[in-house]
Amino acid sequence: MKSDLLSNIYNPADLRLLNETQLPQLAKELRDFIIDIVSVKEGHLGASLGVVELTIALHYVFNTPEDLLVWDVGHQAYGHKILTERRENFDTNRQINGISGFPKRSESVYDTFGVGHSSTSISAALGMAIASHIKGDFNKQHIAVIGDASIASGMAFEGLNHAGVTDANLLVILNDNAIGIDPSVGALKQYLTAVKEGKNPKKNNMIKSLNFDYSGPIDGHDLPALIKELNRLKKIKGPKFLHIVTTKGKGLQQAEENQVKYHAPGKFDALTGELQLKSEENLPPKYQDVFGLTILDLAKKNEKIIGITPAMPSGSSLKFMMDELPDRAFDVGIAEQHAVTLSAGMATQGMIVYCNIYSTFLQRAYDQVIHDVALQNLPVIFCLDRAGLVGEDGATHHGVFDIAYLRAIPNMIIYAPINEIALQNILYTAQLGLNHPIAIRYPRGRGVLPNWEVENFGHYDKIKIGQANCLKKGNRIAVLSTGTIGNNVIEALNECSNSDAIAHYDFPFIKPLDNNTLNDVFTHFETIITIEDGTVNGGFGSAVLDFAAAHNFKNNIKILGIPDEFIEHGTVSQLQQLCKIDVKSLINLFSNDVK
């Protein structure tokens, strides 16, 4: 009879009742469980498969949740969630009203720190360890698991630098799999590879030089070795560093062989690993591909064009340029601050730099945007992929704050294209020469023009900076939209019986605003509705309110967008409905307002 260990484990206390010889069987069951659920429900796959043995060993050796375990890059933590009282509802992972795809303090006492972005674990765990010392608790263990290339980020080094001069009871575990979403890059990756291959002299160990008790590298899939080493380290006081080597996607052949594709593969066959391919015939392009193909085309014609991304070459589609023009397109690793200032440095030398960073990750480089780019008025072109609601990754990843946090910065131009043509035209316009930095924000997913590449690719029109467009005339209400959410307005107006009364204006430039068009709108319409896929606090609608106040207009103004709260996970359409900016909500609003 087949053993079934996982179904009897509710939390780590149950896990610790097992004999150590049973743990390899549990590892197989845990892997199969993750594969079975993710193959149907989708989500992150490879990272969690790679740390199954480590997850079991950590909860087996340490007394969680009393001992504090912090995961870095939270998509490693599926196995952790399953072993910590969430096995029975793991099938709701990343779904609306279900559990989060990342560790989340409000979800479980075992999730000691919320993690969605990278490289935070060492600082957080060190903070916990120092707090324990201050409170007189010298026995509590504090473990930071850092992996998926996040050790290369500057913040990780800031944490290591501080920890090395403390007596904090901190264990840093490097899950070294040589890949984030894309393969790791940089000198640190080369150093770690030399360590793994035994080519680096022990006296050159950089972690030891930072005053850590270093051990490893050891096989991260060898459970007895892991447990033995963790038990040894548990007895050592002060900062410790364990280097383990794992394979991302371990246990599913296709995921091991194609680690980029199986990072978050969508639906697949749990037995064979074969992806369920969706037909892309007659579908609009992804906005990331519009960026990637356009910048490659422009770069072939303009030798000053440079592309930079912090660890997202595939996700941003900069990989097209990296493959064809490798000397002018750079993946700098998980290092957003460096990416921005590197771009600024190149811009001082006359380079035309497209710095492609997901909206939520540009938050990590806010000072560099202000101090290194805008203050010096350098014409860096920020391409903010994944702007707006991103869906199942939830609150840590929604790109809903960029309009508000960039609007406050002098010299910054902010542009949000309504469709693929507008995106390629602003990318073209920016390289003709701008007097200021510009942020171009566009969403995750597909556009609205199925034949974009056939009909429009390579044919560019120069865009006039600061100009809005009247898409539809009306006589009673003016709807002002910015970016791709304007397509919801177009669809809603097409279905409204009273749409003749409603005018629709596209404001791609959030900064500078088209004051002439705004003046005309406020003069002719009593009611004005603004809509954006960013936060209503400080966003596009706020800019319109500022204009009204400055010019003493008293019109009725209604602002639609993301409310002043963190939006959880779900599909984009579900979350738009939650925020009342979906097509159906707009139809109801327009119908009621024109009565």
PDB file of C-alpha atoms in Angstrom, residues 285-497:
ATOM      1  CA  PRO A 285       0.106  41.404 -29.261  1.00  0.00           C
ATOM      2  CA  LYS A 286       1.367  41.642 -25.715  1.00  0.00           C
ATOM      3  CA  TYR A 287       2.365  45.190 -24.822  1.00  0.00           C
ATOM      4  CA  GLN A 288       5.783  43.899 -23.740  1.00  0.00           C
ATOM      5  CA  ASP A 289       6.324  42.543 -27.260  1.00  0.00           C
ATOM      6  CA  VAL A 290       5.260  45.846 -28.819  1.00  0.00           C
ATOM      7  CA  PHE A 291       7.999  47.437 -26.705  1.00  0.00           C
ATOM      8  CA  GLY A 292      10.571  44.725 -27.428  1.00  0.00           C
ATOM      9  CA  LEU A 293      10.062  44.589 -31.194  1.00  0.00           C
ATOM     10  CA  THR A 294       9.811  48.361 -31.546  1.00  0.00           C
ATOM     11  CA  ILE A 295      12.965  49.158 -29.583  1.00  0.00           C
ATOM     12  CA  LEU A 296      14.865  46.546 -31.602  1.00  0.00           C
ATOM     13  CA  ASP A 297      13.679  48.135 -34.857  1.00  0.00           C
ATOM     14  CA  LEU A 298      14.549  51.630 -33.629  1.00  0.00           C
ATOM     15  CA  ALA A 299      17.939  50.497 -32.302  1.00  0.00           C
ATOM     16  CA  LYS A 300      18.883  49.059 -35.693  1.00  0.00           C
ATOM     17  CA  LYS A 301      18.280  52.516 -37.176  1.00  0.00           C
ATOM     18  CA  ASN A 302      19.784  54.572 -34.325  1.00  0.00           C
ATOM     19  CA  GLU A 303      23.134  53.442 -32.968  1.00  0.00           C
ATOM     20  CA  LYS A 304      22.797  55.598 -29.832  1.00  0.00           C
ATOM     21  CA  ILE A 305      19.875  53.549 -28.474  1.00  0.00           C
ATOM     22  CA  ILE A 306      20.592  51.434 -25.378  1.00  0.00           C
ATOM     23  CA  GLY A 307      18.271  49.013 -23.565  1.00  0.00           C
ATOM     24  CA  ILE A 308      18.560  48.269 -19.834  1.00  0.00           C
ATOM     25  CA  THR A 309      16.491  45.998 -17.586  1.00  0.00           C
ATOM     26  CA  PRO A 310      16.969  44.774 -14.001  1.00  0.00           C
ATOM     27  CA  ALA A 311      16.547  40.983 -14.350  1.00  0.00           C
ATOM     28  CA  MET A 312      13.473  41.039 -16.608  1.00  0.00           C
ATOM     29  CA  PRO A 313      14.745  40.450 -20.168  1.00  0.00           C
ATOM     30  CA  SER A 314      12.036  37.902 -20.978  1.00  0.00           C
ATOM     31  CA  GLY A 315       9.242  39.603 -19.038  1.00  0.00           C
ATOM     32  CA  SER A 316       9.965  42.963 -20.639  1.00  0.00           C
ATOM     33  CA  SER A 317      10.837  41.472 -24.065  1.00  0.00           C
ATOM     34  CA  LEU A 318      14.129  43.367 -24.105  1.00  0.00           C
ATOM     35  CA  LYS A 319      15.488  39.908 -24.916  1.00  0.00           C
ATOM     36  CA  PHE A 320      14.751  40.546 -28.610  1.00  0.00           C
ATOM     37  CA  MET A 321      17.342  43.329 -28.562  1.00  0.00           C
ATOM     38  CA  MET A 322      19.724  41.436 -26.269  1.00  0.00           C
ATOM     39  CA  ASP A 323      19.799  38.534 -28.734  1.00  0.00           C
ATOM     40  CA  GLU A 324      20.470  40.688 -31.827  1.00  0.00           C
ATOM     41  CA  LEU A 325      22.402  43.624 -30.354  1.00  0.00           C
ATOM     42  CA  PRO A 326      24.044  42.206 -27.208  1.00  0.00           C
ATOM     43  CA  ASP A 327      26.542  45.072 -26.903  1.00  0.00           C
ATOM     44  CA  ARG A 328      23.735  47.617 -26.500  1.00  0.00           C
ATOM     45  CA  ALA A 329      21.180  45.797 -24.322  1.00  0.00           C
ATOM     46  CA  PHE A 330      21.938  44.956 -20.698  1.00  0.00           C
ATOM     47  CA  ASP A 331      20.411  42.809 -17.972  1.00  0.00           C
ATOM     48  CA  VAL A 332      21.936  44.185 -14.762  1.00  0.00           C
ATOM     49  CA  GLY A 333      20.346  41.668 -12.376  1.00  0.00           C
ATOM     50  CA  ILE A 334      17.925  42.459  -9.545  1.00  0.00           C
ATOM     51  CA  ALA A 335      19.312  45.958  -9.124  1.00  0.00           C
ATOM     52  CA  GLU A 336      16.736  48.632  -9.911  1.00  0.00           C
ATOM     53  CA  GLN A 337      18.702  51.461  -8.268  1.00  0.00           C
ATOM     54  CA  HIS A 338      21.782  50.585 -10.309  1.00  0.00           C
ATOM     55  CA  ALA A 339      19.688  50.288 -13.496  1.00  0.00           C
ATOM     56  CA  VAL A 340      18.358  53.841 -13.113  1.00  0.00           C
ATOM     57  CA  THR A 341      21.700  55.479 -12.291  1.00  0.00           C
ATOM     58  CA  LEU A 342      23.491  53.447 -14.970  1.00  0.00           C
ATOM     59  CA  SER A 343      20.936  54.833 -17.420  1.00  0.00           C
ATOM     60  CA  ALA A 344      21.583  58.342 -16.133  1.00  0.00           C
ATOM     61  CA  GLY A 345      25.328  57.918 -16.579  1.00  0.00           C
ATOM     62  CA  MET A 346      24.871  56.777 -20.161  1.00  0.00           C
ATOM     63  CA  ALA A 347      22.485  59.659 -20.858  1.00  0.00           C
ATOM     64  CA  THR A 348      25.167  62.170 -19.825  1.00  0.00           C
ATOM     65  CA  GLN A 349      27.232  60.823 -22.711  1.00  0.00           C
ATOM     66  CA  GLY A 350      24.529  61.275 -25.325  1.00  0.00           C
ATOM     67  CA  MET A 351      23.126  57.747 -25.294  1.00  0.00           C
ATOM     68  CA  ILE A 352      19.375  57.299 -25.763  1.00  0.00           C
ATOM     69  CA  VAL A 353      18.537  54.936 -22.910  1.00  0.00           C
ATOM     70  CA  TYR A 354      15.341  52.903 -22.603  1.00  0.00           C
ATOM     71  CA  CYS A 355      15.264  51.702 -18.992  1.00  0.00           C
ATOM     72  CA  ASN A 356      12.580  49.026 -18.784  1.00  0.00           C
ATOM     73  CA  ILE A 357      11.404  48.318 -15.225  1.00  0.00           C
ATOM     74  CA  TYR A 358       8.104  46.931 -13.996  1.00  0.00           C
ATOM     75  CA  SER A 359       6.047  49.708 -12.416  1.00  0.00           C
ATOM     76  CA  THR A 360       6.028  48.051  -8.988  1.00  0.00           C
ATOM     77  CA  PHE A 361       9.825  47.639  -9.053  1.00  0.00           C
ATOM     78  CA  LEU A 362      10.591  51.232 -10.018  1.00  0.00           C
ATOM     79  CA  GLN A 363       9.355  52.079  -6.530  1.00  0.00           C
ATOM     80  CA  ARG A 364      12.618  50.533  -5.309  1.00  0.00           C
ATOM     81  CA  ALA A 365      14.633  53.186  -7.183  1.00  0.00           C
ATOM     82  CA  TYR A 366      12.620  56.299  -6.362  1.00  0.00           C
ATOM     83  CA  ASP A 367      15.543  58.336  -5.064  1.00  0.00           C
ATOM     84  CA  GLN A 368      17.597  57.539  -8.144  1.00  0.00           C
ATOM     85  CA  VAL A 369      14.742  58.706 -10.402  1.00  0.00           C
ATOM     86  CA  ILE A 370      14.629  62.016  -8.504  1.00  0.00           C
ATOM     87  CA  HIS A 371      18.302  62.623  -7.645  1.00  0.00           C
ATOM     88  CA  ASP A 372      20.166  61.070 -10.558  1.00  0.00           C
ATOM     89  CA  VAL A 373      17.735  61.582 -13.455  1.00  0.00           C
ATOM     90  CA  ALA A 374      15.108  64.290 -12.912  1.00  0.00           C
ATOM     91  CA  LEU A 375      17.216  66.722 -10.865  1.00  0.00           C
ATOM     92  CA  GLN A 376      19.815  66.691 -13.645  1.00  0.00           C
ATOM     93  CA  ASN A 377      17.059  66.711 -16.287  1.00  0.00           C
ATOM     94  CA  LEU A 378      18.565  63.746 -18.123  1.00  0.00           C
ATOM     95  CA  PRO A 379      16.324  62.384 -20.914  1.00  0.00           C
ATOM     96  CA  VAL A 380      16.178  58.774 -19.700  1.00  0.00           C
ATOM     97  CA  ILE A 381      13.210  56.905 -21.186  1.00  0.00           C
ATOM     98  CA  PHE A 382      11.549  54.824 -18.460  1.00  0.00           C
ATOM     99  CA  CYS A 383       9.356  52.060 -19.866  1.00  0.00           C
ATOM    100  CA  LEU A 384       7.096  50.941 -17.047  1.00  0.00           C
ATOM    101  CA  ASP A 385       5.760  47.502 -17.897  1.00  0.00           C
ATOM    102  CA  ARG A 386       2.989  45.940 -15.766  1.00  0.00           C
ATOM    103  CA  ALA A 387       1.463  49.335 -14.927  1.00  0.00           C
ATOM    104  CA  GLY A 388      -2.015  49.163 -13.409  1.00  0.00           C
ATOM    105  CA  LEU A 389      -3.623  46.052 -11.960  1.00  0.00           C
ATOM    106  CA  VAL A 390      -1.552  42.955 -12.747  1.00  0.00           C
ATOM    107  CA  GLY A 391      -3.908  40.236 -11.501  1.00  0.00           C
ATOM    108  CA  GLU A 392      -3.019  37.157  -9.499  1.00  0.00           C
ATOM    109  CA  ASP A 393       0.307  38.379  -8.080  1.00  0.00           C
ATOM    110  CA  GLY A 394      -1.725  40.813  -6.033  1.00  0.00           C
ATOM    111  CA  ALA A 395      -0.853  43.731  -3.791  1.00  0.00           C
ATOM    112  CA  THR A 396       2.930  43.376  -3.940  1.00  0.00           C
ATOM    113  CA  HIS A 397       2.947  43.593  -7.733  1.00  0.00           C
ATOM    114  CA  HIS A 398       0.139  45.936  -8.810  1.00  0.00           C
ATOM    115  CA  GLY A 399       1.619  48.909 -10.652  1.00  0.00           C
ATOM    116  CA  VAL A 400      -0.941  51.394  -9.407  1.00  0.00           C
ATOM    117  CA  PHE A 401       1.220  54.025  -7.703  1.00  0.00           C
ATOM    118  CA  ASP A 402       3.507  55.197 -10.522  1.00  0.00           C
ATOM    119  CA  ILE A 403       1.341  58.086 -11.743  1.00  0.00           C
ATOM    120  CA  ALA A 404       1.095  59.493  -8.225  1.00  0.00           C
ATOM    121  CA  TYR A 405       4.750  59.059  -7.282  1.00  0.00           C
ATOM    122  CA  LEU A 406       6.091  60.333 -10.614  1.00  0.00           C
ATOM    123  CA  ARG A 407       3.681  63.277 -10.926  1.00  0.00           C
ATOM    124  CA  ALA A 408       5.360  64.960  -7.977  1.00  0.00           C
ATOM    125  CA  ILE A 409       8.781  65.027  -9.669  1.00  0.00           C
ATOM    126  CA  PRO A 410       9.806  68.164 -11.595  1.00  0.00           C
ATOM    127  CA  ASN A 411      10.972  67.697 -15.210  1.00  0.00           C
ATOM    128  CA  MET A 412       9.206  64.313 -15.533  1.00  0.00           C
ATOM    129  CA  ILE A 413       6.990  63.618 -18.553  1.00  0.00           C
ATOM    130  CA  ILE A 414       4.391  60.873 -17.962  1.00  0.00           C
ATOM    131  CA  TYR A 415       2.708  59.141 -20.889  1.00  0.00           C
ATOM    132  CA  ALA A 416       0.166  56.300 -20.964  1.00  0.00           C
ATOM    133  CA  PRO A 417      -0.694  54.946 -24.446  1.00  0.00           C
ATOM    134  CA  ILE A 418      -4.265  53.870 -25.155  1.00  0.00           C
ATOM    135  CA  ASN A 419      -3.160  51.108 -27.554  1.00  0.00           C
ATOM    136  CA  GLU A 420      -0.251  49.487 -29.357  1.00  0.00           C
ATOM    137  CA  ILE A 421       0.077  52.193 -32.027  1.00  0.00           C
ATOM    138  CA  ALA A 422       0.329  54.915 -29.392  1.00  0.00           C
ATOM    139  CA  LEU A 423       3.000  52.900 -27.562  1.00  0.00           C
ATOM    140  CA  GLN A 424       5.186  52.421 -30.620  1.00  0.00           C
ATOM    141  CA  ASN A 425       4.760  56.084 -31.606  1.00  0.00           C
ATOM    142  CA  ILE A 426       5.865  57.394 -28.198  1.00  0.00           C
ATOM    143  CA  LEU A 427       8.847  55.003 -28.240  1.00  0.00           C
ATOM    144  CA  TYR A 428       9.737  56.462 -31.644  1.00  0.00           C
ATOM    145  CA  THR A 429       9.141  60.058 -30.552  1.00  0.00           C
ATOM    146  CA  ALA A 430      11.282  59.702 -27.428  1.00  0.00           C
ATOM    147  CA  GLN A 431      14.404  58.757 -29.407  1.00  0.00           C
ATOM    148  CA  LEU A 432      14.048  61.787 -31.661  1.00  0.00           C
ATOM    149  CA  GLY A 433      15.187  63.851 -28.699  1.00  0.00           C
ATOM    150  CA  LEU A 434      13.400  65.049 -25.556  1.00  0.00           C
ATOM    151  CA  ASN A 435      14.371  67.836 -23.203  1.00  0.00           C
ATOM    152  CA  HIS A 436      13.234  65.891 -20.147  1.00  0.00           C
ATOM    153  CA  PRO A 437      13.019  62.323 -18.798  1.00  0.00           C
ATOM    154  CA  ILE A 438       9.850  60.467 -19.691  1.00  0.00           C
ATOM    155  CA  ALA A 439       7.963  57.576 -18.072  1.00  0.00           C
ATOM    156  CA  ILE A 440       5.872  55.483 -20.454  1.00  0.00           C
ATOM    157  CA  ARG A 441       3.459  53.244 -18.559  1.00  0.00           C
ATOM    158  CA  TYR A 442       1.647  50.280 -20.125  1.00  0.00           C
ATOM    159  CA  PRO A 443      -0.106  47.197 -18.718  1.00  0.00           C
ATOM    160  CA  ARG A 444       0.567  43.507 -18.404  1.00  0.00           C
ATOM    161  CA  GLY A 445      -1.091  41.410 -21.074  1.00  0.00           C
ATOM    162  CA  ARG A 446      -2.409  41.964 -24.551  1.00  0.00           C
ATOM    163  CA  GLY A 447      -3.427  45.051 -26.453  1.00  0.00           C
ATOM    164  CA  VAL A 448      -6.527  45.635 -28.570  1.00  0.00           C
ATOM    165  CA  LEU A 449      -5.280  45.541 -32.191  1.00  0.00           C
ATOM    166  CA  PRO A 450      -4.914  41.984 -33.586  1.00  0.00           C
ATOM    167  CA  ASN A 451      -3.259  43.163 -36.812  1.00  0.00           C
ATOM    168  CA  TRP A 452      -0.951  45.691 -35.202  1.00  0.00           C
ATOM    169  CA  GLU A 453       2.298  44.202 -36.455  1.00  0.00           C
ATOM    170  CA  VAL A 454       1.036  43.547 -39.994  1.00  0.00           C
ATOM    171  CA  GLU A 455      -0.576  46.939 -40.499  1.00  0.00           C
ATOM    172  CA  ASN A 456       1.547  49.313 -38.432  1.00  0.00           C
ATOM    173  CA  PHE A 457       4.930  47.893 -37.493  1.00  0.00           C
ATOM    174  CA  GLY A 458       7.789  50.152 -38.521  1.00  0.00           C
ATOM    175  CA  HIS A 459       5.506  53.020 -39.541  1.00  0.00           C
ATOM    176  CA  TYR A 460       5.928  55.691 -36.911  1.00  0.00           C
ATOM    177  CA  ASP A 461       4.316  59.054 -36.319  1.00  0.00           C
ATOM    178  CA  LYS A 462       5.796  61.757 -34.122  1.00  0.00           C
ATOM    179  CA  ILE A 463       3.622  62.573 -31.120  1.00  0.00           C
ATOM    180  CA  LYS A 464       3.183  66.166 -29.955  1.00  0.00           C
ATOM    181  CA  ILE A 465       4.189  66.329 -26.287  1.00  0.00           C
ATOM    182  CA  GLY A 466       1.313  67.223 -23.979  1.00  0.00           C
ATOM    183  CA  GLN A 467      -1.532  66.780 -26.458  1.00  0.00           C
ATOM    184  CA  ALA A 468      -4.873  65.128 -25.592  1.00  0.00           C
ATOM    185  CA  ASN A 469      -7.293  63.689 -28.143  1.00  0.00           C
ATOM    186  CA  CYS A 470     -11.074  63.884 -28.448  1.00  0.00           C
ATOM    187  CA  LEU A 471     -12.159  60.345 -29.318  1.00  0.00           C
ATOM    188  CA  LYS A 472     -15.898  60.990 -29.244  1.00  0.00           C
ATOM    189  CA  LYS A 473     -18.055  64.095 -29.052  1.00  0.00           C
ATOM    190  CA  GLY A 474     -20.945  64.589 -26.645  1.00  0.00           C
ATOM    191  CA  ASN A 475     -23.023  67.378 -25.164  1.00  0.00           C
ATOM    192  CA  ARG A 476     -23.560  66.734 -21.456  1.00  0.00           C
ATOM    193  CA  ILE A 477     -20.783  64.702 -19.808  1.00  0.00           C
ATOM    194  CA  ALA A 478     -17.059  64.518 -20.576  1.00  0.00           C
ATOM    195  CA  VAL A 479     -15.138  61.358 -19.699  1.00  0.00           C
ATOM    196  CA  LEU A 480     -11.380  61.874 -19.474  1.00  0.00           C
ATOM    197  CA  SER A 481      -9.305  58.694 -19.524  1.00  0.00           C
ATOM    198  CA  THR A 482      -5.594  58.014 -19.538  1.00  0.00           C
ATOM    199  CA  GLY A 483      -3.937  54.876 -20.841  1.00  0.00           C
ATOM    200  CA  THR A 484      -5.410  51.558 -21.868  1.00  0.00           C
ATOM    201  CA  ILE A 485      -8.331  51.786 -19.408  1.00  0.00           C
ATOM    202  CA  GLY A 486      -9.753  54.128 -22.041  1.00  0.00           C
ATOM    203  CA  ASN A 487     -10.645  51.022 -24.049  1.00  0.00           C
ATOM    204  CA  ASN A 488     -13.127  50.092 -21.297  1.00  0.00           C
ATOM    205  CA  VAL A 489     -14.689  53.519 -21.783  1.00  0.00           C
ATOM    206  CA  ILE A 490     -14.890  53.002 -25.552  1.00  0.00           C
ATOM    207  CA  GLU A 491     -16.548  49.609 -25.112  1.00  0.00           C
ATOM    208  CA  ALA A 492     -18.960  50.919 -22.479  1.00  0.00           C
ATOM    209  CA  LEU A 493     -20.014  53.870 -24.638  1.00  0.00           C
ATOM    210  CA  ASN A 494     -20.598  51.531 -27.577  1.00  0.00           C
ATOM    211  CA  GLU A 495     -23.113  49.653 -25.431  1.00  0.00           C
ATOM    212  CA  CYS A 496     -24.821  52.685 -23.859  1.00  0.00           C
ATOM    213  CA  SER A 497     -28.139  53.749 -25.353  1.00  0.00           C
TER     214      SER A 497
END
